[in-house]
Coordinates of C-alpha atoms in Angstrom, one line a residue:
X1 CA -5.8 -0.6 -33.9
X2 CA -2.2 -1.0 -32.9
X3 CA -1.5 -2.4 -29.5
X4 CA -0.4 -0.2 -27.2
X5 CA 1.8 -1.7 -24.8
X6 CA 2.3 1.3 -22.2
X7 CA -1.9 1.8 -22.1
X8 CA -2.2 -1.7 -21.7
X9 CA -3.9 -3.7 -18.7
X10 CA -2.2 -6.4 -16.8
X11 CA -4.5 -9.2 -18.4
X12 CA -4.2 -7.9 -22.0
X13 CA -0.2 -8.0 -21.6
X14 CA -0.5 -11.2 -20.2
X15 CA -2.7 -12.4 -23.4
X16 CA -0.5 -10.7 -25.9
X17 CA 2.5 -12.7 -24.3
X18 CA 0.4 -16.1 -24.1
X19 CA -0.5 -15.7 -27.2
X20 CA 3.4 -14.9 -28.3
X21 CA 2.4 -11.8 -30.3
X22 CA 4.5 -10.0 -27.7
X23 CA 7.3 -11.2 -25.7
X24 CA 8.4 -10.8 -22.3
X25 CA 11.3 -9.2 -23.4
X26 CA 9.7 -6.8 -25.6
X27 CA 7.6 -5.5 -22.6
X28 CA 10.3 -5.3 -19.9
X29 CA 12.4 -3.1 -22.4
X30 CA 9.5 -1.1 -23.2
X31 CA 9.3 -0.2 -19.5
X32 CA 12.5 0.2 -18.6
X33 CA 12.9 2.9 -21.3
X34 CA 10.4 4.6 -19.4
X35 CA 11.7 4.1 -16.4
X36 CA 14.6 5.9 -17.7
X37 CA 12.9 8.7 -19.7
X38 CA 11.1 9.3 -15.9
X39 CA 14.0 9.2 -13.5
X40 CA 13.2 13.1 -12.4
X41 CA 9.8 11.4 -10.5
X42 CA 12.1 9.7 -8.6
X43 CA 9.5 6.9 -8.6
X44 CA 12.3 4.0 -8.7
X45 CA 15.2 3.6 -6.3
X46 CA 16.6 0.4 -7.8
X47 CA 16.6 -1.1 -11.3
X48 CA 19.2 -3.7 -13.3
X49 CA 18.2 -4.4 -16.9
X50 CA 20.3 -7.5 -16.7
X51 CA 18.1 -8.7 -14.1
X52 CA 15.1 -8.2 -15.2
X53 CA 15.9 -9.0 -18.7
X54 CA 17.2 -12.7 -17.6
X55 CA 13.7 -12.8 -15.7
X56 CA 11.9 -12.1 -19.1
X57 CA 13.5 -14.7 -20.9
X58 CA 13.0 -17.2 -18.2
X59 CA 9.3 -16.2 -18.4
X60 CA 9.6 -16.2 -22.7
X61 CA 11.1 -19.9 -22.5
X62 CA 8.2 -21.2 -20.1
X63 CA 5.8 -20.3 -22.3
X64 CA 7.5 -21.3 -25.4
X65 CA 8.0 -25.0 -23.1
X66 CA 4.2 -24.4 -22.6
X67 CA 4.1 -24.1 -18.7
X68 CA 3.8 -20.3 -17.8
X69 CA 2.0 -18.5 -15.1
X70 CA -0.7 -16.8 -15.7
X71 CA 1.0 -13.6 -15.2
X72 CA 3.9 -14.8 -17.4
X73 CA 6.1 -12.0 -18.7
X74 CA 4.3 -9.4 -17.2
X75 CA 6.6 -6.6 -15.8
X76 CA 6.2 -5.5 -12.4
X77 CA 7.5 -3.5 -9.9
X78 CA 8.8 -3.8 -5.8
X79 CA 8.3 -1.2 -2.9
X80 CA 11.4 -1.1 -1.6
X81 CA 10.1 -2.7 1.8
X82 CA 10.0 -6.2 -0.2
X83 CA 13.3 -7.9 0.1
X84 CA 14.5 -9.2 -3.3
X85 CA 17.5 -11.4 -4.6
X86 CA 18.0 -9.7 -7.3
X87 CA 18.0 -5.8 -6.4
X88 CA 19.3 -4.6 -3.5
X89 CA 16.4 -3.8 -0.3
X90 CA 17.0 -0.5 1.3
X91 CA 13.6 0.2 3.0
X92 CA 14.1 3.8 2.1
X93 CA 16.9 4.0 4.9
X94 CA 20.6 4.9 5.1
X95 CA 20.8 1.9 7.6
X96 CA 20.1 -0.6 4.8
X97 CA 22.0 1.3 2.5
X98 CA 23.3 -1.2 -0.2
X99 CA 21.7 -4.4 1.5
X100 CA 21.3 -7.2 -0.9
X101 CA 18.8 -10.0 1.0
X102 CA 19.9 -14.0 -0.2
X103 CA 15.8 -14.7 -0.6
X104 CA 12.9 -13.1 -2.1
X105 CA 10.1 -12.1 0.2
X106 CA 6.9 -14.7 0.1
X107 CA 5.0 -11.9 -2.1
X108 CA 7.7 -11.7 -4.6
X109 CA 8.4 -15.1 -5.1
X110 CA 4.6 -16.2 -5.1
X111 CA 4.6 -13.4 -7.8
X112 CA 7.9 -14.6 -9.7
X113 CA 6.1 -18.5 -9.6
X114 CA 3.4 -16.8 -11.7
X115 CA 5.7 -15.4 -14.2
X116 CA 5.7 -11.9 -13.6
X117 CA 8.7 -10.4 -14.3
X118 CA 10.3 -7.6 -11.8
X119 CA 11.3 -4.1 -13.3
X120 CA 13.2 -3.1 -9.9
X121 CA 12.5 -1.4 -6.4
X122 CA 10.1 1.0 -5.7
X123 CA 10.8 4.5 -3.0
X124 CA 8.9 5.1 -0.4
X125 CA 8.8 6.5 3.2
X126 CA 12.3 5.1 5.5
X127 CA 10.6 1.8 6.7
X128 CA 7.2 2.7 5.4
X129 CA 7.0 5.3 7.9
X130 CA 4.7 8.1 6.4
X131 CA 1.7 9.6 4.5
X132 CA 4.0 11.8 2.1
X133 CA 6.6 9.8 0.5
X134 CA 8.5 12.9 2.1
X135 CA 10.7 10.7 4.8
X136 CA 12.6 8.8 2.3
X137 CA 16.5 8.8 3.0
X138 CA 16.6 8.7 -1.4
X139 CA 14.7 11.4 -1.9
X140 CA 10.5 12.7 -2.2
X141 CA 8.8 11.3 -5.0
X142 CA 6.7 13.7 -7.8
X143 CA 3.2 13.2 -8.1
X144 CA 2.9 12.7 -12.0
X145 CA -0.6 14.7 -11.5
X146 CA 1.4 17.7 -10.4
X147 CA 5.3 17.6 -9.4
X148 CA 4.8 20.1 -6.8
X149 CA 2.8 17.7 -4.7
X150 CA 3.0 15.0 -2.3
X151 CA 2.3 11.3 -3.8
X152 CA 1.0 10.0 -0.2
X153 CA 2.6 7.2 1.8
X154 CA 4.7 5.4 2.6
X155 CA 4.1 3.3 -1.1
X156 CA 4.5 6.7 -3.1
X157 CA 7.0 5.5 -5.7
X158 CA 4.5 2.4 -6.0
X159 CA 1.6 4.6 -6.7
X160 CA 3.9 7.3 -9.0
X161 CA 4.6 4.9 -11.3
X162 CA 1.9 3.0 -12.6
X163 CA 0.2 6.6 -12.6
X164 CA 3.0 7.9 -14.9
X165 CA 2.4 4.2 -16.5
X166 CA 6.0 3.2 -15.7
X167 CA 4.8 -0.1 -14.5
X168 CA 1.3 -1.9 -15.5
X169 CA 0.7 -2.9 -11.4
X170 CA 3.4 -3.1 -8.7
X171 CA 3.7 -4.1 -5.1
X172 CA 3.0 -1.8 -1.8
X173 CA 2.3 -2.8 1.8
X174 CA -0.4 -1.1 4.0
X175 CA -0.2 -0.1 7.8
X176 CA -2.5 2.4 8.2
X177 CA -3.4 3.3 4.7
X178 CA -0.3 3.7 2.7
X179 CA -1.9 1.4 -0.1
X180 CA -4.9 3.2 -0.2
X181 CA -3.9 6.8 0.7
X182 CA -1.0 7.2 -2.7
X183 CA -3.5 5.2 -4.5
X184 CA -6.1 7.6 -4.0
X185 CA -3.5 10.7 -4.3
X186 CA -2.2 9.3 -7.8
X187 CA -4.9 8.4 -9.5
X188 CA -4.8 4.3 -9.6
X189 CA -6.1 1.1 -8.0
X190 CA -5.2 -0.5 -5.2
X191 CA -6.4 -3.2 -2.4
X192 CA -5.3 -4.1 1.5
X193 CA -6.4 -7.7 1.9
X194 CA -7.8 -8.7 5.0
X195 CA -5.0 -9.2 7.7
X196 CA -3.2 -12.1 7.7
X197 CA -4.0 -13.3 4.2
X198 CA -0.3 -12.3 2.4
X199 CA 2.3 -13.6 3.9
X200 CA 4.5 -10.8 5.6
X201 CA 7.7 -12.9 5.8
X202 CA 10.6 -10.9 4.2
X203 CA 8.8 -7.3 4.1
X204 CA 11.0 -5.0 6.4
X205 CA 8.5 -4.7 9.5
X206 CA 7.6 -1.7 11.2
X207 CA 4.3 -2.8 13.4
X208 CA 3.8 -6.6 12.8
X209 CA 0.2 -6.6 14.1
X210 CA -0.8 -4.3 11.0
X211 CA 1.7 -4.5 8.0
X212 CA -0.1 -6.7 4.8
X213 CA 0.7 -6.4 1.0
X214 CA -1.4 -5.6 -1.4
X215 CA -1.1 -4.9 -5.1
X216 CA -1.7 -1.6 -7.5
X217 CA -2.8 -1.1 -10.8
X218 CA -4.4 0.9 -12.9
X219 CA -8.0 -1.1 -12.4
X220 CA -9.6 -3.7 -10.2
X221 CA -9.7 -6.4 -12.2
X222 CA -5.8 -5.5 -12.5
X223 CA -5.7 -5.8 -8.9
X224 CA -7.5 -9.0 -8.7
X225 CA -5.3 -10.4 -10.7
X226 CA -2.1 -9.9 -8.7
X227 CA -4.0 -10.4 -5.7
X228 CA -5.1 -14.0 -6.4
X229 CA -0.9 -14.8 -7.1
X230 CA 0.1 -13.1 -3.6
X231 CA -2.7 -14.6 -1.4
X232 CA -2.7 -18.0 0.2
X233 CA -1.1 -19.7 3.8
X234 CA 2.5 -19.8 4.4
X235 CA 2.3 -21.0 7.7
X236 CA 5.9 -22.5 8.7
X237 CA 7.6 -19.2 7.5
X238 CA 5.0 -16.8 9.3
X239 CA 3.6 -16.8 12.3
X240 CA 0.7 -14.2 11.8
X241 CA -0.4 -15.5 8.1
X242 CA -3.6 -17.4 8.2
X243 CA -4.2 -20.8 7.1
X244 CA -6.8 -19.7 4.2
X245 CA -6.7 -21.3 0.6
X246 CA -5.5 -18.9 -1.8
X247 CA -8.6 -18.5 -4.3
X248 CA -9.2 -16.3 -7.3
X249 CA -10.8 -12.5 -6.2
X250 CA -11.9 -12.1 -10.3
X251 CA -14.2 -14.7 -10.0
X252 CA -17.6 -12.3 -9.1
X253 CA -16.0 -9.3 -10.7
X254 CA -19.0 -9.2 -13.3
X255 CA -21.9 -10.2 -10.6
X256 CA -24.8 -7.4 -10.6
X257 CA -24.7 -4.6 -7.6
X258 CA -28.4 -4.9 -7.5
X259 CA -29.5 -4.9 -3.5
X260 CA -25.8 -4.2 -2.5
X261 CA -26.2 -2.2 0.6
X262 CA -23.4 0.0 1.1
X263 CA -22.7 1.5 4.6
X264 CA -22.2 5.5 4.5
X265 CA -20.5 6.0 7.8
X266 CA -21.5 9.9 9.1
X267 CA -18.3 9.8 11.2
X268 CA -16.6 10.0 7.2
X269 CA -18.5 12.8 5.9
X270 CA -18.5 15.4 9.0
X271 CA -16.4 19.0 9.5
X272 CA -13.4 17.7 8.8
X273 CA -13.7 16.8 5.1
X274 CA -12.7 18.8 2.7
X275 CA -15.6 20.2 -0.2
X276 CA -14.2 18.7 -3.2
X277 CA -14.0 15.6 -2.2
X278 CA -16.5 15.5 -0.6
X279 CA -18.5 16.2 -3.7
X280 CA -16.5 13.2 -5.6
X281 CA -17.6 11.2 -3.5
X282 CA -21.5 12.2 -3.3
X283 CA -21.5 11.3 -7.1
X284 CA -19.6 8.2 -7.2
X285 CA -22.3 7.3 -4.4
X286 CA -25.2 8.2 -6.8
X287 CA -23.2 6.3 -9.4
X288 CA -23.7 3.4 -7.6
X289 CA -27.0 3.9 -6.9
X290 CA -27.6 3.8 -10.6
X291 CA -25.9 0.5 -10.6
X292 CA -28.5 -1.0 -8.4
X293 CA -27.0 -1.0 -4.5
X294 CA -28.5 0.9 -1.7
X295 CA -27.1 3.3 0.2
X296 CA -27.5 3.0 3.8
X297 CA -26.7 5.4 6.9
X298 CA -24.0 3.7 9.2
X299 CA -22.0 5.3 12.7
X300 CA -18.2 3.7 13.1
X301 CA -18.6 5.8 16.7
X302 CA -14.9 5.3 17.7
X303 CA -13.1 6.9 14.1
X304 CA -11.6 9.6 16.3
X305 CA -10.4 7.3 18.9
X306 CA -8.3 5.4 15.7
X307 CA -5.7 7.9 15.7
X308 CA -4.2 7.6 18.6
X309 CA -5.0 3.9 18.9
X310 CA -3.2 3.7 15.9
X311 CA 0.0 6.1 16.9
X312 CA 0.6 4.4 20.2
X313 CA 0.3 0.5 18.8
X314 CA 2.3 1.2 15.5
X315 CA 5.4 3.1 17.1
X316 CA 5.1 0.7 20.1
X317 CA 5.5 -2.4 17.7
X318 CA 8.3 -0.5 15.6
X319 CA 10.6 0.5 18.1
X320 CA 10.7 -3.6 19.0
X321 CA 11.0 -4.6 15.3
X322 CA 13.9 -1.5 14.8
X323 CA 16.0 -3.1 17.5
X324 CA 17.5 -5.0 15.6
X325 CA 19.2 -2.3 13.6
X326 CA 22.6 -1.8 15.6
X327 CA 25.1 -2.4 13.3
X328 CA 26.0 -5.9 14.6
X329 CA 24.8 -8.2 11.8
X330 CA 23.8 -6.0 9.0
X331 CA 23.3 -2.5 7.5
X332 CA 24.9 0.5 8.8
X333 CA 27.8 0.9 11.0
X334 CA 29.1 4.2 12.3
X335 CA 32.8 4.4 11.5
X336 CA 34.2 5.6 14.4
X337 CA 32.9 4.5 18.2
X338 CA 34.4 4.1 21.1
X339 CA 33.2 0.7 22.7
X340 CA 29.9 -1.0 22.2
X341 CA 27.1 1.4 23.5
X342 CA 28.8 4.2 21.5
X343 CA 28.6 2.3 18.4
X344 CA 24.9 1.2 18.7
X345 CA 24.5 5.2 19.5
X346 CA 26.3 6.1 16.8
X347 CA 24.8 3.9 13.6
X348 CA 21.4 4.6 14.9
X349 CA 21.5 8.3 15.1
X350 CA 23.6 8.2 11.7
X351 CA 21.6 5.2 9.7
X352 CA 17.4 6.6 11.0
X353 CA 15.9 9.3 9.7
X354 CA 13.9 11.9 12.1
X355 CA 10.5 10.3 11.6
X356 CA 11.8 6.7 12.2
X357 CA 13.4 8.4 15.2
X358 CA 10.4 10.3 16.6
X359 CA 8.2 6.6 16.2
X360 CA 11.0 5.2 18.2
X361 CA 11.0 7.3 21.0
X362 CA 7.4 7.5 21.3
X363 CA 7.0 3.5 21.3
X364 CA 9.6 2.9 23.7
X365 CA 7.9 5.6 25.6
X366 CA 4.4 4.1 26.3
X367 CA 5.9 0.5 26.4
X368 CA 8.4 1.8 29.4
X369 CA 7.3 0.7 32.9
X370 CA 4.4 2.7 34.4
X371 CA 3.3 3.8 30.9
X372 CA 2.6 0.3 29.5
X373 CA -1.0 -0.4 31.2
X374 CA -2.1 3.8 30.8
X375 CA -1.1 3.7 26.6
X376 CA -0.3 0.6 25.0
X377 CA -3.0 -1.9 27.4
X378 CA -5.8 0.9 26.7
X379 CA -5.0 1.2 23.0
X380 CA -5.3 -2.6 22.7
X381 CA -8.6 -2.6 24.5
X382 CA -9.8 0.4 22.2
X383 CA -8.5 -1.5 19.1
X384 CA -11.3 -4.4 20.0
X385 CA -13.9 -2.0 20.4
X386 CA -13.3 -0.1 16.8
X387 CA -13.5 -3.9 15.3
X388 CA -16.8 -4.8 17.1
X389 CA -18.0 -1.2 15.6
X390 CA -17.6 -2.3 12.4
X391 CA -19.2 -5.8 13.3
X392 CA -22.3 -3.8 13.8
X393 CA -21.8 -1.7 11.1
X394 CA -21.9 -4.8 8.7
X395 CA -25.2 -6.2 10.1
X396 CA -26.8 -3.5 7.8
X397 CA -24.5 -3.4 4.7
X398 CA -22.3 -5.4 2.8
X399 CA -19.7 -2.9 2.3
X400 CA -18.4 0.5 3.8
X401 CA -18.2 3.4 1.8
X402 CA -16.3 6.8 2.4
X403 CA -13.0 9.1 2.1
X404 CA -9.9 7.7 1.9
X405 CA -8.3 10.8 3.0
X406 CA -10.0 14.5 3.8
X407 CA -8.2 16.5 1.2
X408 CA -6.7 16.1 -2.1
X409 CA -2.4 15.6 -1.9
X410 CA -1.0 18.9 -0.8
X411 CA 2.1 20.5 -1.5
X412 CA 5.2 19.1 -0.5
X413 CA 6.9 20.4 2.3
X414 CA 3.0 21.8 3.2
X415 CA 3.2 19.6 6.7
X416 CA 6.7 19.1 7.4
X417 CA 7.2 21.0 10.3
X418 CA 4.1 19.5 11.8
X419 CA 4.1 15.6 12.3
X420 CA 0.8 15.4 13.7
X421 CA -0.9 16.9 11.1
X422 CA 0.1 14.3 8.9
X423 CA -0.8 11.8 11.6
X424 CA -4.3 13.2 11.5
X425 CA -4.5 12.8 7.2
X426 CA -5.0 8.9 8.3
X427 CA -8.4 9.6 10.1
X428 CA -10.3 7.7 7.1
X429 CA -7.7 4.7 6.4
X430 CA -6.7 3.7 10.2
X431 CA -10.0 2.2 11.4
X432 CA -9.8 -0.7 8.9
X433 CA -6.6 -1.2 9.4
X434 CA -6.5 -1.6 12.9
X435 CA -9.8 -4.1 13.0
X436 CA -7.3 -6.1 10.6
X437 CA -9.7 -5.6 7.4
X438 CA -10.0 -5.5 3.8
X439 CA -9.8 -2.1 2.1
X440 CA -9.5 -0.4 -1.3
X441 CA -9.0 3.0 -2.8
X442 CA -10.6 3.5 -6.2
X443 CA -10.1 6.9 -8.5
X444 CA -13.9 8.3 -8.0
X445 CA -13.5 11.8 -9.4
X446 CA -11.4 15.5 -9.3
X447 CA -10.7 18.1 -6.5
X448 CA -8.5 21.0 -6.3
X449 CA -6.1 21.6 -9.2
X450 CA -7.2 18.8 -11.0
X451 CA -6.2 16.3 -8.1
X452 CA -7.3 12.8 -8.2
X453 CA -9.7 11.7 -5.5
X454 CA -10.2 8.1 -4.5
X455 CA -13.1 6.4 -2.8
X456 CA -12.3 4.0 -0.5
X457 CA -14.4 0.7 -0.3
X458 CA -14.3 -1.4 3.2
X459 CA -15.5 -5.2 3.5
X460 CA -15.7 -7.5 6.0
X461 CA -13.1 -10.2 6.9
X462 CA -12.1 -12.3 3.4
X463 CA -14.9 -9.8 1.4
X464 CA -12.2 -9.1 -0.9
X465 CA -13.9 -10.7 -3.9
X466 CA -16.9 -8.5 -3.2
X467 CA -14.7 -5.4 -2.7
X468 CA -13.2 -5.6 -6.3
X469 CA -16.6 -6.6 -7.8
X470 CA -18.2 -3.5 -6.5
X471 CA -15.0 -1.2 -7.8
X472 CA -14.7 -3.4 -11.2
X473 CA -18.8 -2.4 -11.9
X474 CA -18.1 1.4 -11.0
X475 CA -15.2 1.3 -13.5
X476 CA -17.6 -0.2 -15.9
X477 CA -19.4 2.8 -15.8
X478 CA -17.1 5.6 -15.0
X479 CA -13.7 6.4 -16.8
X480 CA -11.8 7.8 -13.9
X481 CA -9.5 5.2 -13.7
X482 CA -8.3 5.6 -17.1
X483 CA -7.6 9.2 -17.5
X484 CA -4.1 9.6 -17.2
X485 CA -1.6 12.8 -15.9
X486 CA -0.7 15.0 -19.1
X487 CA 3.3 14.1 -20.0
X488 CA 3.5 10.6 -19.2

């Protein structure tokens, strides 16, 4: 049977291109006429064939010199919050508009050192501020399941494309869920590490205490693949990266899920979850009992308490790490200003978008004097207490099972008017982020209008190996995660 080169996984590209039956080349141009033949999802907000195909024959001539990567010649894609030498970094904001950084974020270049090559910059929400890919200054991304929908956030483009199989894996970042929330919305793969473990230096920062990059594909072992190149210490370049060996997450992706006890919080399956996904999920559960683990009944008591944890801490954290958007150094500048206060006035209220604004406000708002011990003290102390919930939790199971969102995508536009209720989408995704850990969204089944629905799988602190074993067996035995959206 012929190869087919856009069907194909990351590890058989990177076999074919080992193996020189395929080379680099070949693959990057095979994508990028995709790319093109796609532009109407918007997916991509950067791309330069020069660039990427100088990357390709780099990666052809290490392996014909016989000392390529594993992931040699493999083409990949950016979100747009990565900064990149080669492609201009934009953070899906007028402010950066144009921006060309002089280095490559850690997770690029720790992905370029293992021969991947880069196909360009992915869209998604203006500093990765969103559930909807709807707050991007370049335009809302399609969801290739239905062009009338949201993708989910902030990495939509990420999550469009290697649904619409423009890209075998790319790049996104997770706050609150914006790996595993598009992942789940589009159909694909994708993992959160545990906090700490990829290095955030050169991803744009919105709140520095719970931004971490992760990778999507189209399957866990996919994913563990990509992850094993982007994990591992980078201590002198930053501060909150954790001095952890990088190690390989595909080494138990085979191990047997017998006496796997997997934790099925009731907070996740109450009132507020919608029917059909609900019922997804019930049968990937029994799926897995098939497979040999054991479902057992869990409480995360403090889920509720996450969103607003979450939505004072993040937009406390951004409004610091925004500052330094004024038009002094770099980005935006307003045109015309009268002296210095009207120019930072200016080029902010020009260069943010409304969302990025409304985080603003509301950070510097509970960080002002007489606010900062009632919001963002209390949210801190709240924060602990949802991590010791999940300590307990995981003294009865090995992993935590549930929702990673309570409906299918909706419609765009469907929750525009009405920030909070996209604030309150997050109610599944934000517990795990703010205890700092390891998270994945894997396609479990249909809802509404033929939507994808994911199943999100929670571990304990570095359980990451055991995260993508558990997903890797359920792909095994289910084909969810290969069924693909009609057109593409």
């Amino acid at each position: 049977m012929a190869f087919d080169l856009t069907q194909a996984t990351v590890a058989a590209i990177a076999a074919r291109i080992q193996a020189r039956e395929l080379s680099a080349a070949e693959a990057a141009q095979h994508f990028l006429a995709r790319i093109e033949q796609h532009r109407g999802l918007n997916a991509f907000v950067a791309t330069d064939a020069e660039a990427t195909l100088a990357q390709a024959r780099a990666a052809d001539a290490a392996i014909a010199a016989g000392n390529a990567g594993p992931l040699a010649g493999v083409p990949i894609a950016h979100k747009d919050i990565f900064v990149t030498r080669d492609f201009p970094t934009t953070a899906g904001s007028k402010m950066l508009e144009g921006y060309r950084s002089p280095f490559d974020a850690t997770t690029v270049a720790r992905l370029a050192a293992a021969g991947a090559v880069t196909l360009g910059k992915l869209n998604c929400d203006e500093f990765a501020m969103g559930s909807s890919n709807e707050n991007s200054a370049y335009g809302v991304v399609q969801n290739p399941w239905d062009a009338s929908r949201i993708p989910g956030g902030s990495s939509g483009g990420s999550a469009a494309a290697v649904a619409a199989r423009l890209a075998p894996a790319v790049t996104g970042t997770d706050t609150g869920g914006s790996i595993r929330q598009p992942a789940a919305f589009c159909g694909v793969t994708g993992i959160k590490p545990t906090y700490g473990r990829a290095s955030r230096y050169g991803m744009v920062a919105f709140a520095s205490s719970l931004d971490q990059a992760g990778p999507m594909a189209r399957s866990a072992e996919d994913c563990a693949l990509l992850l094993s190149a982007i994990c591992g210490p980078d201590l002198d370049r930053d501060s909150t990266s954790l001095d952890r060996p990088a190690e390989d997450f595909g080494r138990s992706l085979n191990d047997s899920l017998d006496g796997l006890r997997i934790g099925v919080p009731k907070e996740f399956f109450g009132d507020g979850l919608a029917a059909d996904v609900r019922a997804a999920l019930d049968a990937a559960l029994k799926e897995y009992e098939k497979l040999g683990a054991r479902l057992v009944e869990i409480s995360l008591p403090r889920t509720e308490l996450a969103i607003p944890v979450y939505y004072i801490i993040a937009p406390a954290e951004a409004s610091s790490n925004l500052s330094r958007f004024d038009g002094v150094k770099f980005g935006h500048r307003a045109a015309q200003y009268g002296d210095l206060l009207d120019m930072y006035k200016k080029t902010r209220a020009e260069g943010f978008g409304d969302e990025v604004k409304r985080r603003i406000m509301v950070g510097t708002y509970v960080l002002s004097h007489g606010y900062y011990d009632a919001y963002y003290l209390k949210a801190q102390q709240i924060r602990r207490m949802i991590a010791d919930d999940f300590q307990q939790a995981f003294k009865t199971c090995d992993v935590i099972a549930g929702p990673v969102a309570p409906t299918v995508a909706w419609k765009l536009g469907d929750k525009s008017d009405d920030p909070v209720a996209n604030y309150l989408a997050d109610i599944y995704t934000l517990p795990g982020s703010l205890a700092g850990l390891p998270g994945m969204s894997l396609p479990a089944g249909f809802g509404e209008g033929g939507m994808p629905v994911g199943l999100q799988l929670l571990g304990n602190y570095f359980g990451e190996a055991k995260l993508l074993n558990a997903a890797h067996r359920f792909q095994q035995a289910t084909d969810f995660h290969l069924r693909q959206p009609e057109g593409f």
